[in-house]
Amino acid sequence: MGFEDLKPEVKNILQNENKTVTDRLNTVCQLLKDHIEYYDWVGFYFKNGDKKELKLRTYVGEETEHDIIPFGKGICGQVALSNENFVVPDVNAQDNYIACSFTVKSEIVIPLFKNGENIGQIDIDSETPDPFTEADERFLEYVNLEVAKIL
Ligand code: SME
């Protein structure tokens, strides 16, 4: 299933008010991991209250111990401050990177805005080197826009 076919699926999942928001986010993570072959770990981090740190809300993929990430640390922490997409074709070439698993080769992090404020992000790890294109960025921006509507 390509990005265009996934978009209505994402929308349907997010608009299902019979489930909690976290459950809906988790189902979106699962959908993306199941249908995009180079998405191996998919998760949502959000700003942890008033603290200058991110907290992992839900994810699918290998278990991680990085459920709290201080702003500025790693790819995720940098995006919390920069408000910009961060595409990492080769994680080993990054100095400020938090490794979750040695099998991860690349990563993409897209900030999530609510009323113009950077409140979180979608984070994807891949075991494929350099797989992400602008199509991934546009698709994940769409996902985050839809998520913002239910927060
Ligand atoms: N690699 C991320 C840490 C989170 S894990 O990918 C789940 C980073 O450098 O911020």
Short mmCIF file of C-alpha atoms and ligand atoms in Angstrom, two decimals:
data_model
loop_
_atom_site.label_atom_id
_atom_site.label_comp_id
_atom_site.label_asym_id
_atom_site.label_seq_id
_atom_site.Cartn_x
_atom_site.Cartn_y
_atom_site.Cartn_z
CA MET A 1 0.00 0.00 0.00
CA GLY A 2 1.42 3.38 -1.02
CA PHE A 3 1.27 6.68 0.85
CA GLU A 4 -1.86 7.89 -0.97
CA ASP A 5 -3.75 4.72 -0.02
CA LEU A 6 -2.54 4.93 3.57
CA LYS A 7 -3.81 8.49 4.09
CA PRO A 8 -7.54 7.61 4.33
CA GLU A 9 -6.66 4.65 6.58
CA VAL A 10 -4.77 6.97 8.92
CA LYS A 11 -7.71 9.36 8.98
CA ASN A 12 -10.19 6.56 9.75
CA ILE A 13 -8.08 5.24 12.62
CA LEU A 14 -7.64 8.68 14.16
CA GLN A 15 -11.30 9.58 13.93
CA ASN A 16 -12.50 6.45 15.76
CA GLU A 17 -13.81 7.97 18.97
CA ASN A 18 -14.51 4.56 20.50
CA LYS A 19 -10.81 4.23 21.24
CA THR A 20 -8.50 6.31 23.41
CA VAL A 21 -6.18 8.74 21.65
CA THR A 22 -3.16 6.67 22.67
CA ASP A 23 -4.74 3.50 21.26
CA ARG A 24 -5.46 5.31 18.01
CA LEU A 25 -1.88 6.57 17.80
CA ASN A 26 -0.61 3.06 18.42
CA THR A 27 -2.81 1.69 15.64
CA VAL A 28 -1.38 4.31 13.27
CA CYS A 29 2.15 3.22 14.27
CA GLN A 30 1.21 -0.39 13.50
CA LEU A 31 -0.37 0.53 10.16
CA LEU A 32 2.75 2.37 9.04
CA LYS A 33 5.14 -0.36 10.21
CA ASP A 34 3.04 -3.06 8.52
CA HIS A 35 2.74 -1.31 5.15
CA ILE A 36 5.99 0.52 4.63
CA GLU A 37 8.66 -2.11 4.47
CA TYR A 38 11.56 0.08 5.58
CA TYR A 39 9.69 1.40 8.69
CA ASP A 40 10.98 -0.84 11.49
CA TRP A 41 10.22 1.22 14.59
CA VAL A 42 7.46 3.83 14.67
CA GLY A 43 6.62 5.94 17.70
CA PHE A 44 5.20 9.22 18.96
CA TYR A 45 7.01 11.39 21.49
CA PHE A 46 5.36 14.41 23.15
CA LYS A 47 6.59 17.25 25.32
CA ASN A 48 6.44 16.06 28.91
CA GLY A 49 4.28 18.68 30.65
CA ASP A 50 6.31 21.80 31.41
CA LYS A 51 9.62 19.93 31.37
CA LYS A 52 12.21 20.44 28.67
CA GLU A 53 12.03 16.81 27.67
CA LEU A 54 10.13 14.43 25.41
CA LYS A 55 8.15 11.46 26.66
CA LEU A 56 7.41 8.39 24.57
CA ARG A 57 3.63 7.98 24.33
CA THR A 58 3.30 4.88 22.20
CA TYR A 59 5.32 2.87 19.66
CA VAL A 60 5.61 -0.37 17.74
CA GLY A 61 8.89 -2.18 17.16
CA GLU A 62 11.73 -3.25 19.38
CA GLU A 63 11.50 -2.23 23.02
CA THR A 64 13.44 0.94 23.86
CA GLU A 65 14.75 2.31 27.12
CA HIS A 66 14.60 5.87 25.75
CA ASP A 67 11.16 6.81 26.97
CA ILE A 68 12.43 10.20 28.18
CA ILE A 69 14.66 12.34 25.93
CA PRO A 70 15.93 15.77 27.09
CA PHE A 71 15.51 18.62 24.60
CA GLY A 72 18.69 18.93 22.54
CA LYS A 73 19.71 15.29 22.95
CA GLY A 74 19.68 12.88 20.02
CA ILE A 75 17.80 13.40 16.79
CA CYS A 76 14.49 13.66 18.64
CA GLY A 77 15.75 16.20 21.17
CA GLN A 78 17.20 18.33 18.38
CA VAL A 79 13.87 18.39 16.52
CA ALA A 80 12.13 19.49 19.74
CA LEU A 81 14.24 22.67 19.50
CA SER A 82 14.64 23.19 15.74
CA ASN A 83 10.95 22.70 14.76
CA GLU A 84 12.25 21.16 11.53
CA ASN A 85 12.14 17.77 9.88
CA PHE A 86 15.30 15.76 10.47
CA VAL A 87 16.15 13.05 7.94
CA VAL A 88 19.17 10.93 8.85
CA PRO A 89 20.34 8.70 5.98
CA ASP A 90 23.12 7.17 8.12
CA VAL A 91 22.80 7.28 11.91
CA ASN A 92 26.46 6.34 12.34
CA ALA A 93 27.47 9.65 10.76
CA GLN A 94 25.66 11.60 13.53
CA ASP A 95 27.47 12.83 16.65
CA ASN A 96 24.33 13.76 18.57
CA TYR A 97 22.45 10.50 18.23
CA ILE A 98 20.87 8.17 20.78
CA ALA A 99 21.21 4.57 19.64
CA CYS A 100 18.29 2.28 20.38
CA SER A 101 19.53 -0.79 18.54
CA PHE A 102 22.65 -1.53 16.54
CA THR A 103 20.46 -2.80 13.69
CA VAL A 104 19.09 0.73 13.04
CA LYS A 105 20.71 2.39 10.02
CA SER A 106 18.62 5.49 9.42
CA GLU A 107 15.97 7.64 11.04
CA ILE A 108 13.37 10.30 10.26
CA VAL A 109 11.78 12.64 12.79
CA ILE A 110 8.95 15.01 11.87
CA PRO A 111 7.72 17.61 14.38
CA LEU A 112 4.03 17.75 15.28
CA PHE A 113 2.45 21.18 15.65
CA LYS A 114 -0.73 22.14 17.48
CA ASN A 115 -1.79 25.78 17.10
CA GLY A 116 1.67 26.56 15.75
CA GLU A 117 3.47 25.04 18.75
CA ASN A 118 5.89 22.11 18.43
CA ILE A 119 4.31 19.68 20.92
CA GLY A 120 5.74 16.37 19.79
CA GLN A 121 6.95 14.29 16.89
CA ILE A 122 6.70 11.09 14.97
CA ASP A 123 9.95 9.12 14.98
CA ILE A 124 10.79 6.30 12.59
CA ASP A 125 13.83 4.05 12.67
CA SER A 126 14.84 1.95 9.70
CA GLU A 127 17.19 -0.97 9.30
CA THR A 128 17.61 0.04 5.64
CA PRO A 129 20.36 2.57 4.82
CA ASP A 130 19.17 5.90 3.34
CA PRO A 131 15.56 4.90 2.51
CA PHE A 132 13.71 8.16 3.18
CA THR A 133 12.65 10.61 0.46
CA GLU A 134 10.62 13.81 0.37
CA ALA A 135 7.56 11.61 -0.12
CA ASP A 136 8.08 10.24 3.40
CA GLU A 137 8.37 13.78 4.75
CA ARG A 138 5.15 14.92 3.05
CA PHE A 139 3.29 11.78 4.16
CA LEU A 140 4.43 12.04 7.78
CA GLU A 141 3.58 15.76 7.85
CA TYR A 142 0.08 14.72 6.78
CA VAL A 143 -0.08 12.10 9.56
CA ASN A 144 0.96 14.70 12.14
CA LEU A 145 -1.61 17.22 10.89
CA GLU A 146 -4.31 14.60 11.30
CA VAL A 147 -3.03 13.67 14.77
CA ALA A 148 -3.04 17.33 15.84
CA LYS A 149 -6.76 17.48 15.05
CA ILE A 150 -7.60 14.97 17.79
CA LEU A 151 -5.30 16.38 20.50
N1 SME B 1 17.43 7.64 17.91
C1 SME B 1 16.65 8.62 18.62
C2 SME B 1 16.25 8.08 19.98
C3 SME B 1 14.93 7.46 20.00
S1 SME B 1 14.90 5.91 19.32
O1 SME B 1 15.13 6.03 17.87
C4 SME B 1 13.49 5.14 19.62
C5 SME B 1 17.43 9.89 18.77
O2 SME B 1 18.62 9.96 18.46
O3 SME B 1 16.83 10.86 19.24
#
